[in-house]
């Protein structure tokens, strides 16, 4: 009788682990991954997945109370500035353009802060000129993105095998 109970316990335990992993994959999807891989500016695509999850929850037509738009939650003024600075065309509401310009902006911020990812993420959230004055809000945001990034790296470790 004891062996039967142990078998049921192990079966239940394995089933629970399997369901938990499936739930994590559902909570941390890799939507738009193919676009991100094509458009990346040397930035880990899984970091971009974490950023999109935090910024918009992968909602293409998300608009924040402050007016940030799309998957990458770009402010229209930032989008216009990027268009002018890099001599590019695009539509902030078009998924591929929103991702492209979001990656361009993050790459710009990484260069601005000499590769310091946390400073670049803080600037992505509050703007480069406001990082110091909104340090607490930026720190909470950076922590959330970095925690999600860790989850993405664990869940999708196998994506790195091909490259």
XYZ file of N, CA and C in Angstrom:
489
model
N 0.819 -1.201 0.000
C 0.000 0.000 0.000
C 0.858 1.257 0.000
N 1.986 1.208 0.716
C 2.871 2.358 0.789
C 3.482 2.684 -0.574
N 3.827 1.650 -1.365
C 4.393 1.872 -2.689
C 3.379 2.537 -3.613
N 2.121 2.152 -3.471
C 1.071 2.742 -4.286
C 0.912 4.233 -3.958
N 0.966 4.570 -2.668
C 0.860 5.967 -2.253
C 2.027 6.787 -2.782
N 3.224 6.214 -2.736
C 4.402 6.903 -3.238
C 4.289 7.142 -4.743
N 3.770 6.161 -5.467
C 3.579 6.317 -6.917
C 2.597 7.444 -7.211
N 1.503 7.501 -6.473
C 0.528 8.574 -6.673
C 1.122 9.933 -6.334
N 1.887 9.961 -5.245
C 2.531 11.208 -4.855
C 3.487 11.677 -5.946
N 4.340 10.777 -6.445
C 5.290 11.140 -7.507
C 4.571 11.571 -8.783
N 3.512 10.864 -9.129
C 2.743 11.228 -10.329
C 2.128 12.620 -10.159
N 1.559 12.871 -9.008
C 0.969 14.177 -8.739
C 2.037 15.270 -8.747
N 3.192 14.981 -8.134
C 4.283 15.945 -8.087
C 4.767 16.278 -9.499
N 5.010 15.289 -10.309
C 5.473 15.514 -11.682
C 4.428 16.262 -12.497
N 3.174 15.913 -12.327
C 2.096 16.612 -13.020
C 2.066 18.082 -12.606
N 2.221 18.331 -11.310
C 2.218 19.710 -10.793
C 3.377 20.519 -11.356
N 4.548 19.924 -11.438
C 5.710 20.608 -12.009
C 5.443 20.933 -13.477
N 4.932 19.973 -14.206
C 4.624 20.157 -15.627
C 3.617 21.298 -15.828
N 2.557 21.313 -15.048
C 1.542 22.367 -15.158
C 2.140 23.722 -14.782
N 2.968 23.756 -13.752
C 3.603 25.015 -13.342
C 4.482 25.577 -14.450
N 5.227 24.715 -15.118
C 6.077 25.163 -16.224
C 5.222 25.691 -17.366
N 4.135 24.996 -17.678
C 3.236 25.479 -18.736
C 2.656 26.850 -18.396
N 2.301 27.048 -17.155
C 1.763 28.336 -16.719
C 2.823 29.427 -16.877
N 4.065 29.130 -16.513
C 5.135 30.119 -16.678
C 5.334 30.487 -18.144
N 5.293 29.497 -19.035
C 5.418 29.806 -20.463
C 4.240 30.660 -20.943
N 3.071 30.434 -20.385
C 1.904 31.254 -20.748
C 2.056 32.686 -20.224
N 2.594 32.828 -19.016
C 2.775 34.151 -18.413
C 3.932 34.935 -19.033
N 4.913 34.224 -19.587
C 6.095 34.857 -20.166
C 6.268 34.404 -21.618
N 5.406 34.888 -22.493
C 5.466 34.468 -23.903
C 6.612 35.154 -24.651
N 6.884 34.661 -25.838
C 7.884 35.302 -26.699
C 7.207 35.788 -27.983
N 6.158 36.551 -27.808
C 5.470 37.140 -28.957
C 6.385 38.132 -29.662
N 6.286 38.161 -30.971
C 7.056 39.094 -31.802
C 8.562 38.817 -31.761
N 8.940 37.649 -31.282
C 10.353 37.294 -31.154
C 11.067 37.356 -32.497
N 10.402 36.883 -33.551
C 11.040 36.879 -34.873
C 11.364 38.303 -35.342
N 10.465 39.233 -35.073
C 10.723 40.638 -35.438
C 11.890 41.178 -34.618
N 11.881 40.901 -33.343
C 12.937 41.397 -32.460
C 14.294 40.857 -32.913
N 14.368 39.579 -33.238
C 15.635 38.982 -33.673
C 16.120 39.658 -34.963
N 15.218 39.946 -35.879
C 15.585 40.599 -37.139
C 16.032 42.039 -36.933
N 15.442 42.725 -35.961
C 15.677 44.164 -35.784
C 16.643 44.512 -34.659
N 17.059 43.528 -33.897
C 17.872 43.806 -32.719
C 19.139 44.582 -33.059
N 19.513 45.429 -32.161
C 20.707 46.269 -32.303
C 21.817 45.721 -31.399
N 22.011 44.400 -31.413
C 22.999 43.787 -30.534
C 22.493 43.614 -29.112
N 21.202 43.715 -28.937
C 20.569 43.579 -27.624
C 19.957 42.186 -27.543
N 20.091 41.536 -26.398
C 19.535 40.200 -26.217
C 18.021 40.245 -26.450
N 17.500 39.454 -27.392
C 16.058 39.448 -27.652
C 15.222 39.103 -26.419
N 15.784 38.304 -25.516
C 15.025 37.961 -24.306
C 14.888 39.160 -23.369
N 15.865 40.050 -23.384
C 15.736 41.306 -22.636
C 14.593 42.128 -23.223
N 14.502 42.142 -24.540
C 13.434 42.893 -25.199
C 12.074 42.283 -24.871
N 12.008 40.958 -24.778
C 10.752 40.302 -24.381
C 10.350 40.773 -22.978
N 11.319 40.811 -22.059
C 11.040 41.279 -20.700
C 10.584 42.737 -20.709
N 11.243 43.552 -21.515
C 10.889 44.966 -21.615
C 9.474 45.135 -22.155
N 9.142 44.399 -23.209
C 7.786 44.492 -23.777
C 6.733 44.001 -22.794
N 7.059 42.939 -22.050
C 6.094 42.432 -21.070
C 5.809 43.486 -20.006
N 6.858 44.145 -19.528
C 6.680 45.181 -18.511
C 5.976 46.397 -19.100
N 6.419 46.823 -20.282
C 5.901 48.055 -20.877
C 4.436 47.947 -21.305
N 4.094 46.912 -22.049
C 2.761 46.853 -22.655
C 2.014 45.547 -22.421
N 2.674 44.575 -21.798
C 2.043 43.270 -21.656
C 1.763 42.639 -23.018
N 2.549 43.027 -24.019
C 2.427 42.545 -25.400
C 1.138 43.004 -26.074
N 0.586 44.090 -25.607
C -0.619 44.662 -26.212
C -0.187 45.669 -27.279
N -0.457 45.337 -28.534
C -0.017 46.150 -29.674
C -0.539 47.585 -29.635
N -1.762 47.741 -29.173
C -2.373 49.067 -29.208
C -2.428 49.725 -27.823
N -1.511 49.323 -26.948
C -1.462 49.903 -25.607
C -1.112 51.388 -25.688
N -1.784 52.169 -24.862
C -1.470 53.592 -24.712
C -1.481 53.878 -23.211
N -0.365 54.374 -22.714
C -0.262 54.645 -21.282
C -0.985 55.946 -20.945
N -1.273 56.175 -19.657
C -1.874 57.453 -19.254
C -1.009 58.657 -19.652
N 0.314 58.450 -19.743
C 1.216 59.538 -20.133
C 1.259 59.738 -21.648
N 0.685 58.765 -22.401
C 0.654 58.891 -23.849
C 1.625 58.011 -24.604
N 2.369 57.147 -23.902
C 3.294 56.224 -24.567
C 2.483 55.197 -25.355
N 3.009 54.803 -26.516
C 2.237 54.025 -27.488
C 2.911 52.702 -27.833
N 2.091 51.669 -27.978
C 2.520 50.412 -28.576
C 3.245 49.453 -27.662
N 3.774 48.406 -28.280
C 4.457 47.344 -27.554
C 5.629 47.852 -26.729
N 6.385 48.772 -27.309
C 7.576 49.294 -26.642
C 7.286 50.575 -25.854
N 6.021 51.002 -25.855
C 5.576 52.176 -25.100
C 6.472 53.394 -25.329
N 6.553 53.785 -26.585
C 7.327 54.966 -26.959
C 6.452 56.210 -26.898
N 7.011 57.273 -26.374
C 6.320 58.554 -26.405
C 6.367 59.061 -27.848
N 5.281 59.651 -28.344
C 5.297 60.186 -29.712
C 6.450 61.165 -29.947
N 6.791 61.959 -28.950
C 7.905 62.911 -29.115
C 9.239 62.174 -29.267
N 9.417 61.097 -28.527
C 10.636 60.287 -28.649
C 10.689 59.624 -30.015
N 9.559 59.117 -30.469
C 9.483 58.487 -31.785
C 9.858 59.491 -32.875
N 9.311 60.698 -32.789
C 9.631 61.746 -33.767
C 11.105 62.122 -33.710
N 11.644 62.229 -32.514
C 13.056 62.557 -32.350
C 13.931 61.483 -32.982
N 13.590 60.209 -32.766
C 14.353 59.107 -33.351
C 14.279 59.132 -34.876
N 13.084 59.417 -35.407
C 12.921 59.505 -36.865
C 13.843 60.576 -37.445
N 13.855 61.714 -36.784
C 14.664 62.833 -37.268
C 16.158 62.556 -37.096
N 16.538 62.087 -35.932
C 17.959 61.857 -35.623
C 18.579 60.799 -36.538
N 17.828 59.713 -36.783
C 18.381 58.603 -37.561
C 17.871 58.573 -39.007
N 17.147 59.619 -39.386
C 16.656 59.754 -40.777
C 15.901 58.500 -41.226
N 14.916 58.100 -40.429
C 14.110 56.914 -40.707
C 12.644 57.285 -40.842
N 11.920 56.468 -41.530
C 10.471 56.613 -41.632
C 9.834 55.524 -40.784
N 8.626 55.773 -40.336
C 7.924 54.755 -39.564
C 6.640 55.293 -38.982
N 5.835 54.355 -38.510
C 4.552 54.673 -37.880
C 4.561 54.061 -36.492
N 4.406 54.879 -35.491
C 4.470 54.429 -34.096
C 3.437 53.331 -33.795
N 2.346 53.303 -34.556
C 1.280 52.328 -34.319
C 1.512 51.008 -35.045
N 2.473 50.965 -35.940
C 2.792 49.740 -36.674
C 3.737 48.906 -35.807
N 3.392 47.642 -35.575
C 4.144 46.778 -34.660
C 5.633 46.753 -34.989
N 5.970 46.467 -36.223
C 7.383 46.341 -36.580
C 8.132 47.658 -36.386
N 7.502 48.764 -36.719
C 8.144 50.075 -36.522
C 8.295 50.389 -35.040
N 7.290 50.078 -34.252
C 7.344 50.343 -32.820
C 8.498 49.564 -32.192
N 8.640 48.310 -32.573
C 9.732 47.492 -32.053
C 11.076 48.031 -32.548
N 11.160 48.331 -33.836
C 12.405 48.838 -34.415
C 12.863 50.105 -33.708
N 11.952 51.054 -33.520
C 12.313 52.320 -32.891
C 12.584 52.136 -31.396
N 11.866 51.215 -30.749
C 12.143 50.918 -29.346
C 13.534 50.340 -29.164
N 13.926 49.449 -30.071
C 15.275 48.880 -30.026
C 16.330 49.948 -30.315
N 16.027 50.795 -31.264
C 16.942 51.886 -31.604
C 17.141 52.804 -30.400
N 16.048 53.111 -29.714
C 16.117 53.978 -28.536
C 16.908 53.311 -27.414
N 16.638 52.037 -27.156
C 17.360 51.330 -26.103
C 18.847 51.250 -26.446
N 19.166 50.998 -27.699
C 20.555 50.959 -28.139
C 21.228 52.327 -27.951
N 20.506 53.379 -28.300
C 21.003 54.742 -28.103
C 21.305 54.986 -26.616
N 20.376 54.573 -25.739
C 20.560 54.783 -24.301
C 21.715 53.948 -23.762
N 21.876 52.735 -24.253
C 23.010 51.908 -23.835
C 24.331 52.581 -24.220
N 24.378 53.149 -25.399
C 25.579 53.882 -25.813
C 25.784 55.123 -24.954
N 24.692 55.831 -24.669
C 24.761 57.039 -23.853
C 25.325 56.747 -22.463
N 24.952 55.598 -21.905
C 25.382 55.218 -20.558
C 26.498 54.170 -20.576
N 27.273 54.146 -21.658
C 28.452 53.271 -21.764
C 28.154 51.806 -21.445
N 27.015 51.311 -21.922
C 26.668 49.905 -21.745
C 26.031 49.567 -20.411
N 25.806 50.538 -19.557
C 25.188 50.282 -18.247
C 23.696 50.024 -18.464
N 23.331 48.753 -18.440
C 21.958 48.341 -18.742
C 20.955 48.944 -17.772
N 21.278 48.960 -16.500
C 20.321 49.480 -15.520
C 20.064 50.975 -15.715
N 21.100 51.741 -15.990
C 20.901 53.176 -16.256
C 20.111 53.375 -17.542
N 20.422 52.569 -18.562
C 19.708 52.682 -19.831
C 18.230 52.356 -19.648
N 17.926 51.328 -18.874
C 16.521 50.973 -18.622
C 15.814 52.069 -17.821
N 16.504 52.622 -16.841
C 15.915 53.715 -16.057
C 15.597 54.888 -16.972
N 16.506 55.211 -17.876
C 16.289 56.311 -18.812
C 15.170 55.973 -19.800
N 15.054 54.720 -20.181
C 13.972 54.297 -21.074
C 12.628 54.577 -20.397
N 12.581 54.361 -19.108
C 11.333 54.513 -18.358
C 10.977 55.968 -18.072
N 11.936 56.755 -17.591
C 11.616 58.125 -17.167
C 12.189 59.202 -18.074
N 13.024 58.808 -19.013
C 13.683 59.774 -19.884
C 15.056 60.099 -19.348
N 16.023 60.276 -20.238
C 17.403 60.526 -19.802
C 17.568 61.749 -18.909
N 16.779 62.772 -19.128
C 16.937 63.998 -18.340
C 16.300 63.901 -16.954
N 15.511 62.839 -16.707
C 14.796 62.749 -15.426
C 15.224 61.564 -14.570
N 16.282 60.866 -14.962
C 16.709 59.673 -14.230
C 17.005 59.998 -12.770
N 17.736 61.058 -12.493
C 18.097 61.414 -11.121
C 16.916 61.797 -10.259
N 15.994 62.575 -10.812
C 14.873 63.082 -10.005
C 13.806 62.019 -9.734
N 13.722 60.998 -10.567
C 12.731 59.937 -10.372
C 13.418 58.599 -10.088
N 14.455 58.668 -9.271
C 15.298 57.499 -9.018
C 14.523 56.313 -8.425
N 13.641 56.570 -7.491
C 12.912 55.477 -6.833
C 11.986 54.758 -7.826
N 11.227 55.538 -8.615
C 10.338 54.942 -9.605
C 11.124 54.166 -10.651
N 12.230 54.756 -11.072
C 13.073 54.105 -12.072
C 13.683 52.822 -11.517
N 14.090 52.832 -10.254
C 14.705 51.645 -9.643
C 13.718 50.485 -9.585
N 12.472 50.775 -9.241
C 11.450 49.717 -9.184
C 11.199 49.141 -10.578
N 11.165 50.001 -11.566
C 10.970 49.573 -12.948
C 12.136 48.697 -13.418
N 13.351 49.159 -13.177
C 14.541 48.416 -13.594
C 14.560 47.041 -12.935
N 14.236 46.989 -11.655
C 14.214 45.716 -10.932
C 13.200 44.758 -11.564
N 12.035 45.273 -11.923
C 11.005 44.431 -12.533
C 11.464 43.897 -13.890
N 12.016 44.772 -14.722
C 12.506 44.329 -16.037
C 13.604 43.286 -15.865
N 14.533 43.525 -14.970
C 15.645 42.596 -14.772
C 15.161 41.257 -14.212
N 14.183 41.292 -13.318
C 13.621 40.034 -12.807
C 12.929 39.251 -13.922
N 12.163 39.931 -14.742
C 11.516 39.273 -15.879
C 12.564 38.743 -16.859
N 13.618 39.495 -17.059
C 14.700 39.069 -17.950
C 15.309 37.754 -17.447
N 15.518 37.649 -16.150
C 16.041 36.399 -15.571
C 15.090 35.237 -15.837
N 13.804 35.469 -15.658
C 12.809 34.417 -15.921
C 12.867 34.009 -17.384
N 12.911 34.980 -18.292
C 12.989 34.675 -19.719
C 14.238 33.854 -20.039
N 15.379 34.213 -19.443
C 16.613 33.477 -19.722
C 16.535 32.038 -19.224
N 15.841 31.822 -18.119
C 15.679 30.456 -17.602
C 14.689 29.666 -18.466
N 13.531 30.258 -18.752
C 12.496 29.556 -19.518
C 12.920 29.251 -20.951
N 13.633 30.169 -21.552
C 13.972 30.039 -22.976
C 15.470 29.838 -23.194
N 16.106 29.135 -22.238
C 17.545 28.870 -22.350
C 17.885 28.171 -23.660
N 16.985 27.371 -24.151
C 17.222 26.582 -25.355
C 17.280 27.440 -26.617
N 16.789 28.671 -26.587
C 16.878 29.547 -27.749
C 18.324 29.914 -28.073
N 19.188 29.834 -27.088
C 20.596 30.191 -27.272
C 21.395 29.075 -27.941
N 20.844 27.872 -28.017
C 21.578 26.747 -28.596
C 21.859 26.946 -30.075
N 20.940 27.609 -30.771
C 21.111 27.793 -32.214
C 22.137 28.858 -32.554
N 22.470 29.723 -31.638
C 23.377 30.819 -31.961
C 24.363 31.021 -30.908
